[in-house]
Amino acid sequence: DAGVTQSPTHLIKTRGQQVTLRCSPISGHKSVSWYQQVLGQGPQFIFQYYEKEERGRGNFPDRFSARQFPNYSSELNVNALLLGDSALYLCASSLSRGGVDTGELFFGEGSRLTVL
Amino acid sequence: GQSLEQPSEVTAVEGAIVQINCTYQTSGFYGLSWYQQHDGGAPTFLSYNALDGLEETGRFSSFLSRSDSYGYLLLQELQMKDSASYFCAVREAGRRALTFGSGTRLQVQP
């Protein structure tokens, strides 16, 4: 079975541009979460979606937005990119609505964004 | 809010045992999780403690003490492939996200 897949794996943007990152969860998983991981730090929560509705949002500016589609895949959009947005963006899926009821998330390998 | 503290780096030799500690400050949470992440890879779930005590999964064990706001991950019979970063994480009561520590980089030497 395929795991969580993310695209693109790497991308380079310049300040002020916009980026869209994509995620396909494990088949049967209805919950998708997005995390930002800066080099040398732990992942930081951005959004969680369940059944196409936003269920949680982290401490990120409104430049960050996301959505979940009927097939449970998801997109993360970041507008007006800043140098500080350079990071690894991780998508995670889980079976349950809570997403972390057993502390287990299934992560993709991430999209590495570099903002110049 | 909550914060988790872990040592930044730990070094050990093949075959040894290493313990990675995690202390946390939170008003209430559901449990403590541990994840492994190799360089360039995805975080991978290792264990979860909802209750106080020790959970064992093969060479890895994890411990939680809610009264001490403390947990640890114990890795036995270390192998070179265990060289990675290890993160503790909690889910705060009322939230649907995991809060991760900054991670402990484990280097296993021959």
Short mmCIF file of C-alpha atoms in Angstrom, two decimals:
data_model
loop_
_atom_site.label_atom_id
_atom_site.label_comp_id
_atom_site.label_asym_id
_atom_site.label_seq_id
_atom_site.Cartn_x
_atom_site.Cartn_y
_atom_site.Cartn_z
CA ASP A 1 0.00 0.00 0.00
CA ALA A 2 1.19 3.49 -0.81
CA GLY A 3 2.07 5.75 2.05
CA VAL A 4 1.46 9.47 2.25
CA THR A 5 2.68 11.09 -0.95
CA GLN A 6 3.61 14.73 -1.37
CA SER A 7 4.52 16.87 -4.34
CA PRO A 8 6.68 18.55 -5.33
CA THR A 9 9.59 17.16 -3.34
CA HIS A 10 11.73 20.25 -3.79
CA LEU A 11 11.00 23.73 -5.05
CA ILE A 12 12.61 27.13 -5.14
CA LYS A 13 10.64 30.37 -5.06
CA THR A 14 11.43 34.03 -4.65
CA ARG A 15 10.06 36.41 -2.07
CA GLY A 16 6.52 37.53 -2.77
CA GLN A 17 5.60 34.51 -4.86
CA GLN A 18 2.93 31.99 -4.06
CA VAL A 19 3.28 28.23 -3.67
CA THR A 20 0.90 25.27 -3.63
CA LEU A 21 1.90 21.98 -2.06
CA ARG A 22 -0.05 18.76 -2.54
CA CYS A 23 -0.65 15.72 -0.39
CA SER A 24 -2.36 12.38 -0.90
CA PRO A 25 -3.12 10.52 2.33
CA ILE A 26 -2.98 6.80 2.88
CA SER A 27 -6.01 5.12 1.36
CA GLY A 28 -8.85 5.13 3.88
CA HIS A 29 -7.42 7.95 5.98
CA LYS A 30 -9.81 10.87 6.25
CA SER A 31 -7.70 13.22 8.35
CA VAL A 32 -4.85 15.26 6.93
CA SER A 33 -2.56 17.59 8.86
CA TRP A 34 0.16 19.94 7.70
CA TYR A 35 3.33 20.69 9.63
CA GLN A 36 6.26 23.01 9.01
CA GLN A 37 9.72 21.82 9.98
CA VAL A 38 12.56 24.29 10.06
CA LEU A 39 16.05 22.79 9.96
CA GLY A 40 17.09 21.57 13.39
CA GLN A 41 13.62 21.90 14.90
CA GLY A 42 10.62 19.68 15.43
CA PRO A 43 7.57 19.85 13.18
CA GLN A 44 5.19 22.70 13.96
CA PHE A 45 1.46 22.32 13.41
CA ILE A 46 -0.18 24.42 10.68
CA PHE A 47 -3.59 22.87 9.87
CA GLN A 48 -5.71 19.81 10.35
CA TYR A 49 -8.57 18.79 8.06
CA TYR A 50 -11.12 16.06 8.54
CA GLU A 51 -13.94 15.26 6.14
CA LYS A 52 -13.06 18.37 4.11
CA GLU A 53 -13.47 20.74 7.05
CA GLU A 54 -10.79 22.61 8.95
CA ARG A 55 -10.59 21.14 12.45
CA GLY A 56 -7.56 22.92 13.77
CA ARG A 57 -5.16 25.72 12.97
CA GLY A 58 -1.75 26.53 14.37
CA ASN A 59 -0.13 29.88 15.00
CA PHE A 60 0.55 30.82 11.39
CA PRO A 61 -0.41 34.00 9.51
CA ASP A 62 -3.32 34.23 7.09
CA ARG A 63 -0.87 33.88 4.21
CA PHE A 64 -1.15 30.16 4.92
CA SER A 65 -4.31 28.40 3.76
CA ALA A 66 -5.32 24.86 2.98
CA ARG A 67 -8.17 22.75 1.77
CA GLN A 68 -9.18 19.11 1.54
CA PHE A 69 -10.87 17.57 -1.45
CA PRO A 70 -13.62 14.92 -1.65
CA ASN A 71 -10.98 12.22 -2.22
CA TYR A 72 -9.30 13.40 1.04
CA SER A 73 -6.23 14.76 -0.71
CA SER A 74 -5.14 18.20 0.40
CA GLU A 75 -3.37 21.32 -0.73
CA LEU A 76 -1.42 23.84 1.31
CA ASN A 77 -1.09 27.33 -0.14
CA VAL A 78 1.32 29.99 1.00
CA ASN A 79 1.05 33.51 -0.40
CA ALA A 80 3.50 36.40 -0.37
CA LEU A 81 6.41 34.15 0.48
CA LEU A 82 9.03 35.35 2.95
CA LEU A 83 12.57 34.11 3.42
CA GLY A 84 11.46 32.65 6.75
CA ASP A 85 9.01 30.35 5.00
CA SER A 86 11.93 28.23 3.82
CA ALA A 87 11.33 24.86 5.46
CA LEU A 88 10.27 21.28 5.00
CA TYR A 89 6.48 21.06 4.76
CA LEU A 90 5.16 17.76 6.02
CA CYS A 91 1.78 16.25 5.44
CA ALA A 92 0.45 13.61 7.81
CA SER A 93 -2.63 11.44 7.63
CA SER A 94 -4.53 9.36 10.15
CA LEU A 95 -7.69 7.32 10.36
CA SER A 96 -9.56 9.11 13.06
CA ARG A 97 -11.07 12.53 13.35
CA GLY A 98 -8.91 13.30 16.31
CA GLY A 99 -5.97 12.30 14.20
CA VAL A 100 -3.78 11.79 17.20
CA ASP A 101 -5.90 9.66 19.50
CA THR A 102 -3.13 7.12 19.67
CA GLY A 103 -0.37 9.63 19.03
CA GLU A 104 0.26 8.06 15.64
CA LEU A 105 0.48 10.13 12.52
CA PHE A 106 1.72 8.84 9.18
CA PHE A 107 3.98 11.41 7.57
CA GLY A 108 4.99 11.92 3.98
CA GLU A 109 8.59 12.76 3.14
CA GLY A 110 7.72 16.39 2.69
CA SER A 111 8.13 19.24 0.25
CA ARG A 112 11.31 21.19 0.78
CA LEU A 113 10.68 24.85 0.00
CA THR A 114 13.51 27.32 -0.47
CA VAL A 115 12.63 31.00 -0.69
CA LEU A 116 15.30 33.26 -2.18
CA GLY B 1 0.47 26.36 25.81
CA GLN B 2 3.03 23.71 26.26
CA SER B 3 6.74 23.18 25.84
CA LEU B 4 8.86 20.06 25.62
CA GLU B 5 12.55 19.83 26.36
CA GLN B 6 14.94 17.21 25.05
CA PRO B 7 18.73 17.03 24.92
CA SER B 8 19.97 18.28 21.56
CA GLU B 9 22.51 15.51 20.96
CA VAL B 10 23.39 12.08 22.32
CA THR B 11 26.27 9.84 21.25
CA ALA B 12 26.56 6.12 21.96
CA VAL B 13 28.32 3.06 20.60
CA GLU B 14 26.90 0.07 18.77
CA GLY B 15 25.36 -2.49 21.08
CA ALA B 16 24.92 -0.04 23.93
CA ILE B 17 21.74 1.27 25.58
CA VAL B 18 20.74 4.92 25.37
CA GLN B 19 17.98 6.88 27.07
CA ILE B 20 16.53 10.06 25.59
CA ASN B 21 14.64 12.17 28.09
CA CYS B 22 11.72 14.48 27.52
CA THR B 23 10.28 16.89 30.04
CA TYR B 24 7.17 18.86 29.35
CA GLN B 25 5.05 21.66 30.69
CA THR B 26 1.38 21.44 29.85
CA SER B 27 -1.87 21.88 31.70
CA GLY B 28 -3.29 18.64 30.38
CA PHE B 29 -2.60 16.21 27.60
CA TYR B 30 -3.66 12.85 26.24
CA GLY B 31 -0.32 11.11 25.95
CA LEU B 32 3.33 11.21 24.97
CA SER B 33 4.51 10.02 21.55
CA TRP B 34 7.93 9.38 20.11
CA TYR B 35 9.00 9.73 16.48
CA GLN B 36 12.19 8.87 14.62
CA GLN B 37 13.42 10.89 11.65
CA HIS B 38 16.42 10.02 9.52
CA ASP B 39 18.12 12.83 7.61
CA GLY B 40 16.02 13.65 4.56
CA GLY B 41 13.25 11.31 5.63
CA ALA B 42 9.78 11.45 7.10
CA PRO B 43 9.11 11.28 10.84
CA THR B 44 8.12 7.73 11.73
CA PHE B 45 5.98 6.80 14.73
CA LEU B 46 7.76 4.71 17.37
CA SER B 47 5.57 4.58 20.47
CA TYR B 48 2.80 6.15 22.49
CA ASN B 49 2.20 6.30 26.23
CA ALA B 50 -1.29 7.25 27.34
CA LEU B 51 -0.80 5.94 30.86
CA ASP B 52 2.08 6.03 33.30
CA GLY B 53 4.54 3.21 32.95
CA LEU B 54 6.67 1.44 30.44
CA GLU B 55 5.69 0.41 26.92
CA GLU B 56 7.98 -2.01 25.11
CA THR B 57 8.22 -2.56 21.37
CA GLY B 58 11.17 -4.71 20.40
CA ARG B 59 14.43 -2.89 21.06
CA PHE B 60 12.60 0.32 21.88
CA SER B 61 10.80 1.15 25.12
CA SER B 62 9.08 4.31 26.22
CA PHE B 63 8.18 5.51 29.69
CA LEU B 64 5.81 8.15 31.04
CA SER B 65 5.37 9.67 34.48
CA ARG B 66 2.60 12.25 34.51
CA SER B 67 3.29 13.23 38.11
CA ASP B 68 6.87 14.13 37.16
CA SER B 69 5.96 15.61 33.74
CA TYR B 70 8.65 13.36 32.32
CA GLY B 71 9.12 10.63 29.81
CA TYR B 72 11.92 8.84 28.06
CA LEU B 73 12.70 6.67 25.09
CA LEU B 74 15.04 3.75 25.71
CA LEU B 75 16.90 2.20 22.79
CA GLN B 76 18.66 -1.11 23.42
CA GLU B 77 21.23 -3.03 21.38
CA LEU B 78 21.99 0.07 19.38
CA GLN B 79 22.64 -0.35 15.67
CA MET B 80 24.21 2.07 13.21
CA LYS B 81 20.81 2.49 11.53
CA ASP B 82 19.46 3.98 14.78
CA SER B 83 21.44 7.15 14.04
CA ALA B 84 18.64 9.66 13.55
CA SER B 85 16.73 12.43 15.26
CA TYR B 86 14.18 11.48 17.89
CA PHE B 87 11.24 13.70 18.80
CA CYS B 88 8.84 13.54 21.71
CA ALA B 89 5.39 14.96 21.12
CA VAL B 90 2.21 15.58 23.07
CA ARG B 91 -1.37 16.26 22.16
CA GLU B 92 -2.72 18.93 24.45
CA ALA B 93 -6.24 18.47 25.78
CA GLY B 94 -8.72 20.21 23.51
CA ARG B 95 -6.40 20.39 20.52
CA ARG B 96 -6.14 18.12 17.51
CA ALA B 97 -2.47 18.67 16.80
CA LEU B 98 0.75 17.24 18.12
CA THR B 99 3.28 19.58 19.69
CA PHE B 100 6.82 18.34 19.06
CA GLY B 101 10.00 18.87 20.99
CA SER B 102 13.08 20.20 19.19
CA GLY B 103 14.48 16.73 18.81
CA THR B 104 17.50 14.77 19.97
CA ARG B 105 20.10 13.83 17.41
CA LEU B 106 21.47 10.37 18.19
CA GLN B 107 24.82 9.37 16.74
CA VAL B 108 25.72 5.70 16.99
CA GLN B 109 29.43 5.04 16.63
CA PRO B 110 31.10 1.73 15.74
#
